[in-house]
Coordinates of C-alpha atoms in Angstrom, one line a residue:
M1025 CA -80.3 -9.3 63.9
E1026 CA -82.5 -6.8 61.6
E1027 CA -83.7 -8.9 58.7
K1028 CA -82.5 -7.1 55.0
K1029 CA -85.6 -5.7 52.9
L1030 CA -85.3 -4.9 49.6
D1031 CA -85.3 -1.6 48.8
I1032 CA -87.4 0.7 46.6
N1033 CA -84.9 2.9 45.5
S1034 CA -82.5 -0.2 44.9
V1035 CA -85.3 -1.6 42.6
I1036 CA -85.9 1.7 40.5
G1037 CA -82.4 2.2 40.2
F1038 CA -81.7 -1.6 38.2
V1039 CA -84.8 -1.1 36.3
L1040 CA -83.6 2.5 35.1
I1041 CA -79.8 0.9 34.1
F1042 CA -81.7 -1.9 32.4
G1043 CA -83.6 0.3 30.3
I1044 CA -80.7 2.3 29.3
L1045 CA -78.7 -0.9 28.4
M1046 CA -81.3 -2.1 26.1
Y1047 CA -81.7 1.7 24.6
M1048 CA -77.9 1.7 23.8
L1049 CA -78.0 -2.0 22.1
W1050 CA -81.2 -1.1 19.9
Q1051 CA -79.8 1.9 18.7
N1052 CA -76.6 1.1 17.8
Q1053 CA -77.4 -1.8 16.1
P1054 CA -76.1 -2.3 12.3
T1055 CA -79.1 -0.9 9.4
P1056 CA -79.6 -3.5 6.3
E1057 CA -77.1 -0.9 4.4
Q1058 CA -74.3 -1.0 7.2
L1059 CA -75.0 -5.0 7.2
K1060 CA -74.2 -5.7 3.6
A1061 CA -71.0 -3.4 3.8
Q1062 CA -69.8 -6.0 6.5
E1063 CA -70.9 -9.0 4.2
K1064 CA -68.7 -7.2 1.5
A1065 CA -65.3 -6.7 3.1
K1066 CA -65.1 -9.6 4.9
Q1067 CA -65.3 -11.4 1.6
E1068 CA -62.9 -9.1 0.4
Q1069 CA -60.9 -9.7 2.9
V1070 CA -60.7 -13.9 2.6
A1071 CA -59.8 -13.2 -0.9
K1072 CA -56.9 -11.3 -0.1
E1073 CA -55.6 -13.8 2.5
S1074 CA -56.1 -16.5 -0.5
K1075 CA -54.3 -14.5 -2.8
A1076 CA -51.1 -13.6 -0.4
T1077 CA -51.3 -17.7 0.7
K1078 CA -50.7 -18.0 -2.9
Q1079 CA -48.3 -15.4 -4.0
D1080 CA -46.2 -17.0 -0.7
Q1081 CA -45.5 -20.2 -2.4
T1082 CA -43.8 -18.2 -5.5
K1083 CA -42.4 -15.4 -3.8
V1084 CA -39.0 -15.0 -2.2
V1085 CA -39.3 -14.0 1.3
T1086 CA -36.4 -12.5 3.4
P1087 CA -35.9 -13.6 7.2
E1088 CA -36.7 -9.8 8.1
D1089 CA -40.1 -10.3 6.1
L1090 CA -40.9 -13.3 8.0
S1091 CA -40.5 -12.0 11.0
A1092 CA -43.2 -9.1 10.8
T1093 CA -45.6 -11.8 9.9
G1094 CA -47.6 -14.1 11.6
L1095 CA -46.9 -16.9 9.8
T1096 CA -46.2 -20.1 11.4
D1097 CA -42.7 -21.8 11.7
S1098 CA -43.8 -24.8 9.3
L1099 CA -45.0 -21.9 6.4
K1100 CA -42.0 -19.7 7.2
L1101 CA -39.5 -22.6 6.3
A1102 CA -41.0 -23.4 3.2
N1103 CA -41.3 -20.2 2.0
L1104 CA -37.8 -19.7 2.6
K1105 CA -36.5 -23.1 1.1
N1106 CA -37.8 -21.2 -2.0
K1107 CA -35.0 -19.1 -2.1
W1108 CA -32.2 -20.8 0.2
G1109 CA -32.5 -24.7 -0.1
A1110 CA -31.0 -26.6 1.9
F1111 CA -29.0 -23.2 4.3
A1112 CA -33.5 -22.3 4.7
Y1113 CA -32.8 -23.7 7.9
A1114 CA -29.9 -20.9 8.8
A1115 CA -32.1 -18.0 7.3
S1116 CA -34.9 -19.0 9.3
K1117 CA -33.2 -18.1 12.6
A1118 CA -31.4 -15.3 11.0
S1119 CA -30.4 -12.8 12.8
P1120 CA -29.3 -9.1 11.6
N1121 CA -26.9 -7.7 15.0
Q1122 CA -23.4 -7.9 14.5
T1123 CA -20.5 -9.5 16.7
V1124 CA -17.9 -7.1 18.3
V1125 CA -14.6 -8.6 19.8
E1126 CA -11.4 -6.6 20.8
S1127 CA -8.4 -7.3 21.8
D1128 CA -5.3 -4.4 22.8
L1129 CA -4.5 -3.7 18.9
L1130 CA -8.0 -4.7 17.3
K1131 CA -11.3 -3.8 17.9
L1132 CA -13.1 -6.2 15.2
T1133 CA -17.2 -6.1 14.2
F1134 CA -18.8 -9.1 12.4
N1135 CA -21.8 -9.0 10.4
N1136 CA -23.6 -11.9 11.0
K1137 CA -25.0 -11.5 7.2
G1138 CA -22.5 -12.6 5.6
G1139 CA -20.0 -13.6 8.5
Y1140 CA -17.6 -11.6 7.3
L1141 CA -15.6 -8.7 8.9
S1142 CA -17.7 -5.4 8.0
E1143 CA -15.2 -3.4 10.5
V1144 CA -11.6 -3.3 11.5
K1145 CA -10.0 -0.6 14.1
L1146 CA -6.6 -0.4 14.3
K1147 CA -7.2 1.0 18.4
K1148 CA -3.2 2.5 18.5
H1149 CA -3.5 4.3 15.6
T1150 CA -4.9 7.6 14.0
D1151 CA -4.9 9.6 10.4
F1152 CA -3.3 12.7 10.0
N1153 CA -6.9 14.4 11.5
D1154 CA -6.0 12.0 14.6
N1155 CA -9.6 10.2 13.5
P1156 CA -9.1 6.5 14.1
I1157 CA -7.8 4.2 11.6
Y1158 CA -10.4 2.0 9.9
L1159 CA -9.2 -0.6 7.4
I1160 CA -12.4 -2.0 6.8
K1161 CA -16.0 0.2 7.5
D1162 CA -19.1 1.1 6.0
N1163 CA -19.4 -1.5 3.3
N1164 CA -15.8 -1.0 1.7
A1165 CA -15.4 -4.4 2.0
S1166 CA -17.3 -7.7 0.7
F1167 CA -15.7 -11.2 1.5
N1168 CA -17.9 -14.2 -0.2
I1169 CA -17.7 -17.6 -1.3
N1170 CA -19.4 -18.3 -4.3
F1171 CA -20.2 -22.0 -4.5
G1172 CA -23.3 -24.4 -6.3
T1173 CA -25.8 -27.0 -5.0
T1174 CA -26.8 -30.5 -5.4
D1175 CA -30.3 -28.8 -5.8
S1176 CA -29.0 -26.4 -8.8
R1177 CA -28.8 -23.1 -7.1
I1178 CA -25.9 -21.0 -6.9
L1179 CA -25.4 -19.0 -3.6
N1180 CA -23.4 -16.1 -2.0
T1181 CA -22.1 -16.6 1.4
K1182 CA -22.4 -12.6 1.9
D1183 CA -26.4 -13.1 1.2
L1184 CA -26.7 -15.8 3.9
Y1185 CA -26.9 -15.3 7.8
F1186 CA -24.3 -16.9 9.9
E1187 CA -25.3 -18.0 13.4
P1188 CA -22.0 -16.6 15.8
T1189 CA -20.2 -18.0 19.0
V1190 CA -17.8 -16.3 21.2
T1191 CA -15.8 -18.0 23.0
K1192 CA -12.6 -16.6 25.4
N1193 CA -9.6 -18.6 26.5
G1194 CA -7.0 -16.5 28.1
D1195 CA -5.3 -14.3 25.3
L1196 CA -7.6 -16.4 22.6
T1197 CA -10.7 -15.0 21.3
V1198 CA -12.7 -17.5 19.1
V1199 CA -15.1 -16.3 16.7
S1200 CA -17.1 -18.5 15.2
M1201 CA -19.6 -18.5 12.3
K1202 CA -21.8 -20.9 11.3
L1203 CA -24.2 -20.9 8.3
K1204 CA -26.1 -24.2 8.9
V1205 CA -28.3 -26.4 7.1
S1206 CA -28.7 -28.2 10.5
E1207 CA -27.3 -28.2 14.2
T1208 CA -24.4 -30.6 12.8
K1209 CA -24.2 -29.5 9.0
F1210 CA -23.2 -26.2 8.4
L1211 CA -20.2 -24.0 6.7
E1212 CA -18.3 -22.6 9.2
Y1213 CA -16.0 -19.1 9.3
R1214 CA -13.6 -19.2 12.8
Y1215 CA -11.6 -16.7 13.5
E1216 CA -8.7 -16.7 16.5
L1217 CA -7.6 -13.2 17.7
K1218 CA -5.0 -13.0 19.8
Q1219 CA -3.8 -10.2 22.4
G1220 CA -0.6 -8.2 21.3
D1221 CA -0.9 -9.5 17.5
Y1222 CA -2.2 -8.0 14.4
M1223 CA -2.2 -11.7 12.8
M1224 CA -5.4 -13.5 13.0
G1225 CA -6.2 -17.0 12.6
F1226 CA -9.2 -17.6 9.6
T1227 CA -10.7 -21.1 8.8
V1228 CA -13.0 -21.8 6.4
R1229 CA -14.6 -25.3 6.4
S1230 CA -17.7 -27.9 6.3
Q1231 CA -19.4 -30.2 8.0
G1232 CA -21.8 -32.8 6.5
L1233 CA -22.1 -30.6 3.3
S1234 CA -20.7 -33.3 0.9
D1235 CA -24.3 -34.2 -0.4
V1236 CA -25.1 -30.4 -0.3
L1237 CA -22.4 -29.1 -2.4
N1238 CA -21.7 -29.4 -5.9
S1239 CA -18.5 -30.7 -6.6
S1240 CA -19.0 -30.2 -10.6
Q1241 CA -19.2 -26.6 -10.1
P1242 CA -16.1 -24.1 -9.3
I1243 CA -16.4 -22.6 -5.8
N1244 CA -14.6 -19.3 -5.6
L1245 CA -13.6 -16.6 -2.6
D1246 CA -14.0 -13.3 -3.7
W1247 CA -12.0 -10.7 -1.7
D1248 CA -12.6 -6.6 -2.4
L1249 CA -11.6 -3.8 -0.4
K1250 CA -11.8 0.1 -1.3
T1251 CA -8.7 1.8 0.6
Y1252 CA -9.5 4.5 2.9
R1253 CA -7.4 7.7 2.5
H1254 CA -5.2 8.1 5.9
A1255 CA -2.7 10.8 4.8
Q1256 CA -2.2 14.0 3.8
S1257 CA -1.3 13.7 0.7
I1258 CA -3.3 11.7 -1.7
S1259 CA -1.1 11.7 -4.4
Y1260 CA 1.7 10.7 -2.1
E1261 CA -0.2 8.3 -0.1
N1262 CA -1.7 6.8 -3.6
R1263 CA 1.5 6.1 -5.1
Y1264 CA 2.4 3.7 -2.3
T1265 CA -1.1 2.2 -2.0
E1266 CA -1.0 -1.4 -4.4
V1267 CA -1.8 -5.1 -4.7
V1268 CA 1.2 -7.5 -3.8
F1269 CA 0.9 -10.9 -4.0
E1270 CA 3.3 -13.7 -3.3
Y1271 CA 3.5 -16.6 -5.4
E1272 CA 5.2 -20.2 -6.5
G1273 CA 6.6 -20.8 -3.3
G1274 CA 8.7 -17.6 -3.0
K1275 CA 8.3 -14.8 -6.0
D1276 CA 6.4 -11.4 -5.3
D1277 CA 4.9 -9.6 -7.8
Y1278 CA 3.0 -6.3 -7.6
L1279 CA -0.2 -4.7 -10.0
G1280 CA 1.4 -1.3 -9.7
Q1281 CA 0.2 2.1 -10.8
R1282 CA -2.0 2.1 -13.7
A1283 CA -5.6 3.5 -14.1
E1284 CA -6.5 -0.2 -14.1
S1285 CA -4.8 -3.3 -13.8
E1286 CA -4.9 -7.1 -13.9
D1287 CA -3.0 -10.0 -13.1
T1288 CA -2.9 -13.9 -12.1
G1289 CA -0.5 -16.3 -10.2
N1290 CA -0.5 -19.7 -9.6
E1291 CA 0.7 -21.2 -6.3
V1292 CA -0.6 -17.9 -4.7
T1293 CA 0.3 -17.9 -0.9
Y1294 CA -0.9 -14.6 0.2
V1295 CA -2.3 -11.3 -1.2
A1296 CA -2.0 -7.7 0.3
F1297 CA -4.0 -4.9 0.0
K1298 CA -1.5 -2.6 0.6
Q1299 CA -2.5 1.0 1.9
H1300 CA 1.5 2.5 2.2
F1301 CA 1.2 2.5 6.0
F1302 CA -1.3 0.4 6.5
T1303 CA -2.0 -3.2 4.9
S1304 CA -4.9 -5.6 5.0
I1305 CA -3.4 -9.4 4.1
L1306 CA -5.0 -12.9 3.3
L1307 CA -2.2 -15.8 3.7
A1308 CA -2.8 -19.1 3.0
D1309 CA -1.3 -22.3 4.8
T1310 CA -1.2 -24.1 1.4
P1311 CA -1.4 -21.9 -1.5
F1312 CA -4.3 -21.5 -3.8
K1313 CA -3.7 -23.1 -7.3
T1314 CA -4.7 -19.9 -8.5
G1315 CA -5.2 -16.1 -8.2
T1316 CA -6.5 -13.2 -10.1
F1317 CA -6.1 -9.7 -9.0
K1318 CA -7.5 -6.0 -10.1
S1319 CA -6.7 -2.7 -9.4
K1320 CA -7.9 0.5 -10.3
N1321 CA -7.3 3.9 -9.3
L1322 CA -10.3 5.9 -7.7
V1323 CA -8.2 9.2 -7.6
Q1324 CA -10.0 11.0 -10.5
N1325 CA -8.6 14.7 -9.5
E1326 CA -5.9 15.3 -6.5
D1327 CA -7.0 18.3 -6.0
V1328 CA -10.1 17.2 -4.9
D1329 CA -10.7 16.0 -1.3
T1330 CA -11.2 12.1 -1.7
L1331 CA -12.4 9.3 0.6
F1332 CA -11.4 6.5 -1.1
T1333 CA -7.5 5.9 -3.0
K1334 CA -8.0 2.5 -4.9
A1335 CA -10.2 -0.7 -5.2
F1336 CA -9.0 -4.0 -5.0
S1337 CA -9.8 -7.1 -5.8
A1338 CA -9.0 -10.8 -5.7
K1339 CA -10.3 -14.5 -6.5
F1340 CA -8.9 -17.9 -5.8
P1341 CA -10.9 -21.2 -6.5
L1342 CA -11.7 -23.5 -3.1
E1343 CA -10.9 -27.4 -3.6
L1344 CA -13.4 -29.6 -2.2
A1345 CA -11.8 -32.7 -0.1
G1346 CA -14.0 -35.7 0.4
G1347 CA -16.8 -33.3 -0.7
E1348 CA -16.3 -30.9 2.2
I1349 CA -14.4 -27.6 2.3
N1350 CA -11.1 -27.0 4.6
K1351 CA -8.7 -24.0 4.0
S1352 CA -6.9 -23.1 6.7
M1353 CA -5.6 -19.3 6.3
D1354 CA -4.6 -15.9 8.5
W1355 CA -5.7 -12.4 8.0
Y1356 CA -3.3 -9.2 8.9
Y1357 CA -5.2 -6.2 9.5
G1358 CA -2.2 -3.7 10.8
P1359 CA 1.0 -1.4 9.6
S1360 CA 3.0 -1.8 7.2
D1361 CA 5.7 -1.9 9.2
F1362 CA 9.2 -4.0 8.2
K1363 CA 9.5 -5.1 11.6
I1364 CA 6.4 -6.4 13.0
L1365 CA 6.1 -8.4 9.0
N1366 CA 9.7 -9.9 9.1
K1367 CA 8.9 -11.2 12.4
Y1368 CA 6.4 -13.6 10.9
D1369 CA 8.9 -15.3 8.7
R1370 CA 6.8 -15.9 6.1
N1371 CA 8.1 -13.4 3.2
L1372 CA 5.5 -10.7 4.5
D1373 CA 8.5 -8.2 4.3
E1374 CA 8.3 -7.7 0.6
V1375 CA 4.9 -5.9 0.9
V1376 CA 7.7 -2.8 2.0
P1377 CA 9.0 -1.2 -1.1
L1378 CA 12.9 -1.4 -0.1
G1379 CA 13.5 -1.7 -3.2
W1380 CA 15.1 -4.9 -5.4
G1381 CA 18.4 -6.6 -5.3
I1382 CA 21.3 -5.1 -4.1
F1383 CA 18.9 -2.1 -3.0
G1384 CA 16.6 -4.4 -0.7
W1385 CA 19.6 -5.9 0.8
I1386 CA 21.1 -2.5 1.7
N1387 CA 18.3 -1.4 3.4
K1388 CA 17.3 -5.0 5.3
Y1389 CA 20.7 -5.3 6.0
M1390 CA 21.9 -1.7 7.2
F1391 CA 19.6 1.2 7.0
I1392 CA 16.6 -0.4 8.6
P1393 CA 19.1 -2.0 11.3
L1394 CA 21.1 0.9 12.4
F1395 CA 17.8 3.3 12.3
A1396 CA 16.2 1.3 14.7
F1397 CA 19.2 1.5 17.1
L1398 CA 19.6 5.3 16.5
G1399 CA 15.7 5.5 17.1
S1400 CA 15.7 3.9 20.2
F1401 CA 17.4 6.2 22.0
L1402 CA 17.2 9.5 20.0
P1403 CA 14.3 11.8 18.4
Y1404 CA 13.7 10.6 15.0
G1405 CA 14.6 13.8 13.1
I1406 CA 18.2 13.3 15.1
A1407 CA 18.3 10.3 14.3
I1408 CA 18.2 11.1 10.6
I1409 CA 20.7 13.6 10.6
V1410 CA 23.5 11.3 13.0
M1411 CA 22.6 8.4 10.2
T1412 CA 23.2 10.7 7.5
I1413 CA 26.6 11.7 9.3
L1414 CA 27.4 7.7 9.7
I1415 CA 26.8 7.2 6.0
K1416 CA 28.6 10.2 4.4
L1417 CA 31.9 9.5 6.8
L1418 CA 31.6 5.7 5.2
M1419 CA 31.5 7.3 1.8
S1420 CA 34.3 10.0 2.4
F1421 CA 37.0 7.5 0.9
V1422 CA 34.8 7.3 -2.3
Q1423 CA 34.7 10.6 -2.4
Y1424 CA 38.4 11.3 -2.2
K1425 CA 39.0 8.9 -5.4
Q1426 CA 36.7 10.8 -6.7
F1427 CA 38.2 14.4 -6.5
L1428 CA 41.5 12.9 -6.8
S1429 CA 40.8 11.3 -10.2
Q1430 CA 39.5 15.3 -11.2
A1431 CA 42.7 16.6 -9.8
K1432 CA 44.9 14.6 -12.0
M1433 CA 42.5 15.1 -14.8
K1434 CA 42.6 18.9 -14.2
I1435 CA 47.0 18.9 -14.1
L1436 CA 47.0 17.0 -17.5
K1437 CA 44.0 19.4 -19.1
P1438 CA 46.7 21.2 -20.9
E1439 CA 48.4 18.5 -22.4
L1440 CA 45.1 16.7 -23.4
D1441 CA 44.4 20.2 -25.5
A1442 CA 47.9 20.3 -27.2
I1443 CA 46.8 16.5 -28.5
R1444 CA 43.3 17.7 -29.7
E1445 CA 45.1 20.8 -31.1
K1446 CA 48.0 18.6 -33.2
H1447 CA 45.5 16.0 -34.5
K1448 CA 42.2 18.0 -34.8
D1449 CA 41.5 16.7 -38.3
N1450 CA 42.5 12.9 -37.2
K1451 CA 39.8 12.4 -34.0
M1452 CA 40.9 8.7 -34.2
K1453 CA 44.2 9.6 -33.4
A1454 CA 43.8 12.0 -31.1
Q1455 CA 41.7 9.3 -28.9
Q1456 CA 44.9 7.6 -28.9
E1457 CA 47.3 9.7 -27.3
T1458 CA 45.1 10.7 -24.9
L1459 CA 44.2 7.1 -23.9
A1460 CA 48.2 6.6 -24.0
L1461 CA 48.8 9.8 -22.2
Q1462 CA 46.1 8.9 -18.8
T1463 CA 47.7 5.6 -18.9
K1464 CA 50.9 6.4 -18.6
A1465 CA 50.0 9.3 -15.8
G1466 CA 47.8 7.3 -14.1
A1467 CA 44.9 9.3 -14.5
S1468 CA 41.2 8.4 -16.1
P1469 CA 38.3 9.7 -16.4
M1470 CA 36.3 6.0 -15.3
A1471 CA 38.3 6.6 -12.1
G1472 CA 36.0 9.5 -11.4
C1473 CA 33.0 7.6 -12.6
I1474 CA 33.3 4.5 -10.8
P1475 CA 33.0 5.9 -7.6
A1476 CA 30.4 7.7 -8.5
L1477 CA 28.9 4.1 -9.6
V1478 CA 29.7 2.9 -6.4
Q1479 CA 27.3 5.6 -4.2
L1480 CA 24.2 4.5 -6.7
P1481 CA 23.1 2.0 -4.8
V1482 CA 23.2 3.9 -1.0
F1483 CA 21.6 7.1 -2.6
Y1484 CA 18.9 4.6 -4.2
A1485 CA 18.6 2.3 -1.1
L1486 CA 18.0 5.7 0.6
F1487 CA 15.4 6.5 -1.3
Q1488 CA 13.2 3.8 -1.0
F1489 CA 14.1 3.4 2.7
F1490 CA 12.6 7.0 4.0
P1491 CA 9.4 6.9 2.4
S1492 CA 8.8 3.5 3.5
A1493 CA 10.2 3.9 7.4
F1494 CA 6.7 3.5 9.7
D1495 CA 8.6 4.5 12.5
L1496 CA 9.1 8.5 11.1
R1497 CA 4.9 8.1 10.7
Q1498 CA 3.4 11.6 12.8
K1499 CA 7.1 11.8 14.1
S1500 CA 7.7 15.4 14.5
F1501 CA 11.1 17.8 14.3
L1502 CA 11.2 21.0 14.4
W1503 CA 8.4 22.6 12.3
V1504 CA 7.6 19.1 10.9
K1505 CA 4.5 17.7 12.2
D1506 CA 5.0 14.4 10.4
L1507 CA 8.3 13.2 8.7
S1508 CA 6.2 10.7 6.8
S1509 CA 4.5 13.4 5.3
Y1510 CA 5.5 16.9 3.5
D1511 CA 6.5 20.0 5.7
T1512 CA 4.3 23.1 5.2
I1513 CA 5.4 26.5 6.2
A1514 CA 2.6 28.5 3.9
E1515 CA -0.2 27.7 2.2
L1516 CA -0.8 28.9 -1.1
P1517 CA -4.1 30.5 -2.1
F1518 CA -3.3 28.7 -5.6
K1519 CA -2.0 25.6 -6.7
I1520 CA 1.2 25.9 -9.2
P1521 CA 1.6 22.7 -11.4
F1522 CA 3.8 20.2 -10.4
Y1523 CA 4.7 22.0 -7.2
G1524 CA 1.2 22.3 -4.9
D1525 CA -0.4 24.9 -2.7
H1526 CA 1.8 24.6 -0.1
V1527 CA 5.5 25.7 0.3
S1528 CA 7.8 23.1 2.0
L1529 CA 11.0 24.2 4.2
F1530 CA 13.0 21.4 3.6
P1531 CA 13.0 20.7 0.0
I1532 CA 14.0 24.6 -0.5
L1533 CA 16.9 24.2 2.2
A1534 CA 17.9 21.0 0.0
S1535 CA 17.9 22.5 -3.2
V1536 CA 19.9 25.2 -2.2
A1537 CA 22.4 22.7 -0.9
I1538 CA 22.4 20.7 -3.7
F1539 CA 23.3 23.8 -6.0
F1540 CA 26.4 24.5 -3.9
Y1541 CA 27.4 21.2 -3.8
M1542 CA 26.8 20.9 -7.9
R1543 CA 28.6 24.0 -8.4
L1544 CA 31.6 22.6 -6.4
T1545 CA 31.8 19.7 -8.0
T1546 CA 31.0 20.5 -12.1
G1547 CA 33.4 23.3 -11.5
D1548 CA 36.3 21.0 -10.8
Q1549 CA 34.8 18.6 -14.0
M1550 CA 34.5 21.5 -16.5
A1551 CA 37.8 22.8 -15.8
S1552 CA 39.6 19.3 -16.6
Q1553 CA 37.3 19.4 -20.2
P1554 CA 39.3 19.5 -22.9
T1555 CA 38.9 23.1 -24.7
A1556 CA 40.4 23.0 -27.7
D1557 CA 36.9 23.2 -30.2
G1558 CA 35.3 24.9 -27.1
M1559 CA 33.4 24.0 -24.2
P1560 CA 32.2 19.8 -25.2
D1561 CA 29.0 18.8 -24.8
M1562 CA 29.4 17.4 -21.9
A1563 CA 30.8 20.2 -20.3
K1564 CA 27.5 22.3 -21.5
M1565 CA 25.4 19.4 -19.7
M1566 CA 27.4 19.7 -16.5
K1567 CA 26.8 23.6 -16.7
Y1568 CA 22.8 22.9 -17.3
M1569 CA 22.7 20.1 -14.6
M1570 CA 23.7 22.6 -12.0
Y1571 CA 20.8 24.4 -12.4
F1572 CA 18.2 22.2 -13.4
S1573 CA 18.8 19.6 -10.7
P1574 CA 18.1 21.7 -7.8
I1575 CA 15.1 23.1 -9.6
M1576 CA 13.9 19.5 -9.9
M1577 CA 14.6 18.7 -6.3
L1578 CA 12.2 21.9 -5.4
F1579 CA 9.4 20.9 -7.1
F1580 CA 9.7 16.9 -7.0
F1581 CA 10.4 16.5 -3.2
N1582 CA 7.5 19.5 -2.2
N1583 CA 5.0 16.6 -1.5
Y1584 CA 7.5 14.1 -0.5
A1585 CA 8.2 12.9 2.9
S1586 CA 9.9 15.6 4.8
G1587 CA 12.4 13.0 5.9
L1588 CA 13.6 12.0 2.9
S1589 CA 14.4 16.2 2.2
L1590 CA 16.0 16.2 5.7
Y1591 CA 18.1 13.5 4.8
Y1592 CA 19.4 15.5 1.3
F1593 CA 19.8 18.7 3.1
I1594 CA 22.3 17.3 5.4
S1595 CA 24.1 15.1 3.0
N1596 CA 24.7 17.7 0.6
L1597 CA 25.7 20.0 3.7
I1598 CA 28.2 16.9 5.2
S1599 CA 29.1 16.7 1.5
I1600 CA 30.2 20.6 0.8
G1601 CA 32.2 20.2 3.7
I1602 CA 34.0 17.0 3.0
I1603 CA 34.6 18.8 -0.4
L1604 CA 36.5 21.4 1.1
V1605 CA 38.2 19.2 3.6
I1606 CA 39.8 17.2 0.4
K1607 CA 40.6 20.5 -2.0
N1608 CA 42.4 22.8 0.9
Y1609 CA 43.8 20.1 3.3
I1610 CA 44.0 16.9 1.9
L1611 CA 44.9 16.8 -2.4
D1612 CA 48.1 19.2 -3.0
E1613 CA 47.8 19.5 -6.8
D1614 CA 52.2 20.3 -7.0
K1615 CA 52.6 16.8 -5.1
I1616 CA 50.1 15.3 -7.4
H1617 CA 51.5 17.3 -10.5
A1618 CA 55.1 15.5 -9.4
Q1619 CA 53.3 12.1 -9.0
I1620 CA 52.1 12.5 -12.8
Q1621 CA 55.7 13.3 -14.2
E1622 CA 57.2 10.5 -12.5
N1623 CA 54.4 7.8 -13.6
K1624 CA 55.1 9.0 -17.2
K1625 CA 58.7 8.2 -16.4
K1626 CA 57.8 4.5 -15.6
P1627 CA 56.9 2.1 -18.2
K1628 CA 53.5 1.8 -17.7
K1629 CA 51.8 -1.9 -18.2
E1630 CA 48.2 -1.5 -19.6
N1631 CA 45.7 -3.9 -18.2
R1632 CA 43.5 -6.3 -20.1
F1633 CA 40.7 -3.2 -20.8
Q1634 CA 43.2 -0.5 -22.2
K1635 CA 45.1 -3.3 -24.3
K1636 CA 41.8 -4.3 -25.9
M1637 CA 40.2 -0.5 -25.6
A1638 CA 43.9 0.3 -28.5
E1639 CA 43.2 -2.5 -30.3
M1640 CA 39.4 -1.1 -31.3
M1641 CA 41.1 2.5 -31.6
E1642 CA 43.7 1.0 -34.3
Q1643 CA 41.8 -1.2 -36.0
A1644 CA 39.1 1.4 -36.7
E1645 CA 42.0 3.8 -37.6
L1646 CA 43.3 1.5 -40.2
Q1647 CA 39.6 1.0 -41.5
K1648 CA 39.5 4.5 -41.7
Q1649 CA 42.8 4.5 -43.6
A1650 CA 41.5 2.1 -45.8
Q1651 CA 38.2 3.7 -46.8
Q1652 CA 39.9 6.6 -47.6
K1653 CA 42.1 5.4 -49.9
K1654 CA 39.7 3.7 -51.8
K1655 CA 37.6 6.8 -52.5
K1656 CA 41.0 8.1 -53.8

């Protein structure tokens, strides 16, 4: 084996490399001036770190700030305690992330900071521009519990960090948001979401916080919401956007449409922030002791496109039981649909404005079931027409009575005129003889008024029904895209006061039909009025109404739901047809005249009302005569 010898070239190479390294070290050594500058910078850094440490002991530090520093966990916790006290543990484990869960109807996003819903999307519905319906989005809502602690702090849950946990069991999804003092001591928001349900269980409870919560300080639950615009007409949607609440075991009230309004209630079981066709409701299993509600109109100018319509707020006190919070509630985020709300059997149908008293009953037990039945197999526009025909046929008997009374008064008109002429200087005597003649003939103006009054509840109930019918929303018919909104056949380059910047066809058709209907009815009414002293005030008013009513219809309904205008158009067309049939084929004036003459021959027994009226007129006449004698 050949013995290795040291290569002279290698030796020279190592010497050269060593020499170069030594030269570089010598060349790069700091000068005395550089050494002084480094020493000064080192002293400044030490002083700065010392100052920062002192500031950290008094400065309010957020979890986000701490996560960006290199401080130890113990120092982080010490700093957080300066602000959050017992809840520093929760802040130290804070996560700014969001928690998202979904059902077939809802997509819910929970904000870990505050533990509340930061986004609610209704998956089955869109707005007038085909955008998804969001009831909560982009910080338009806030949910907060304000409470005091035993270490003299006032905290808000919306500023604190909750730890989320999501569990699923079949169709049930449970979201638990815990605000922790420790692993065994916490405040929890528990949400229970079911498939196929807009109602979500919600519980606020605490565990082990009896030594943290200050029982002498009020604990308030605050809920705020700015309502998004979802409909084509801002004014129309805003008219039906309001706060509704139930109190004292079933009573309900609302805040109305003022620019700003406020109200309170005792034993409150729910509050609804209603947005015409959609609503957000907070319900309590056991009533809140009191509730304070506020509403503010955010639409300053309806000509300007707007994002929000109203701002709502509700405040409730929470009570401690054994030093702990335990309140079972529910959230409802969904349509303002009578059928859906009514199935919960919690009086939520009052959120839908169907009218008070008899008007609401007619809608609940007659029109809603009838329309649901027709809509189950007919297009909704056709269902409105069929429903209108059925209602008009049902009321045709009332109309017959009304026109029969008008026909009798028209036949008696010559005799009534003669009475007025005979006693033109004694109006009281003229009224007495007029009443006596009408009684004998079996004709009375009241007989024509009563049928009109009978129709009034039906008329008003339908006026409430169509704007509240969720089934009409985004349903088309002929040229109408949405029966729950106005139809448009032309856009105007300017806005007409009280009318708008568009032309709707159904209000025009309804106005024309109303004009001809009133021309038929007021013509007979005016013909039956006595004319001895010229046209009386009543007849003049009828003539003015014949022109004023169609104009009012044209302006008032231009921005209303086209389904309502369709109803009035069809209703008045049918009324015109019924009038023509009654006048031309059913009523025979000769027979009516002969019947009146027979009635006049028979002794007519006055009813109690007629006797009372005759006595009052007679007493008034005697008093008048006595006063005239005194003057003489």
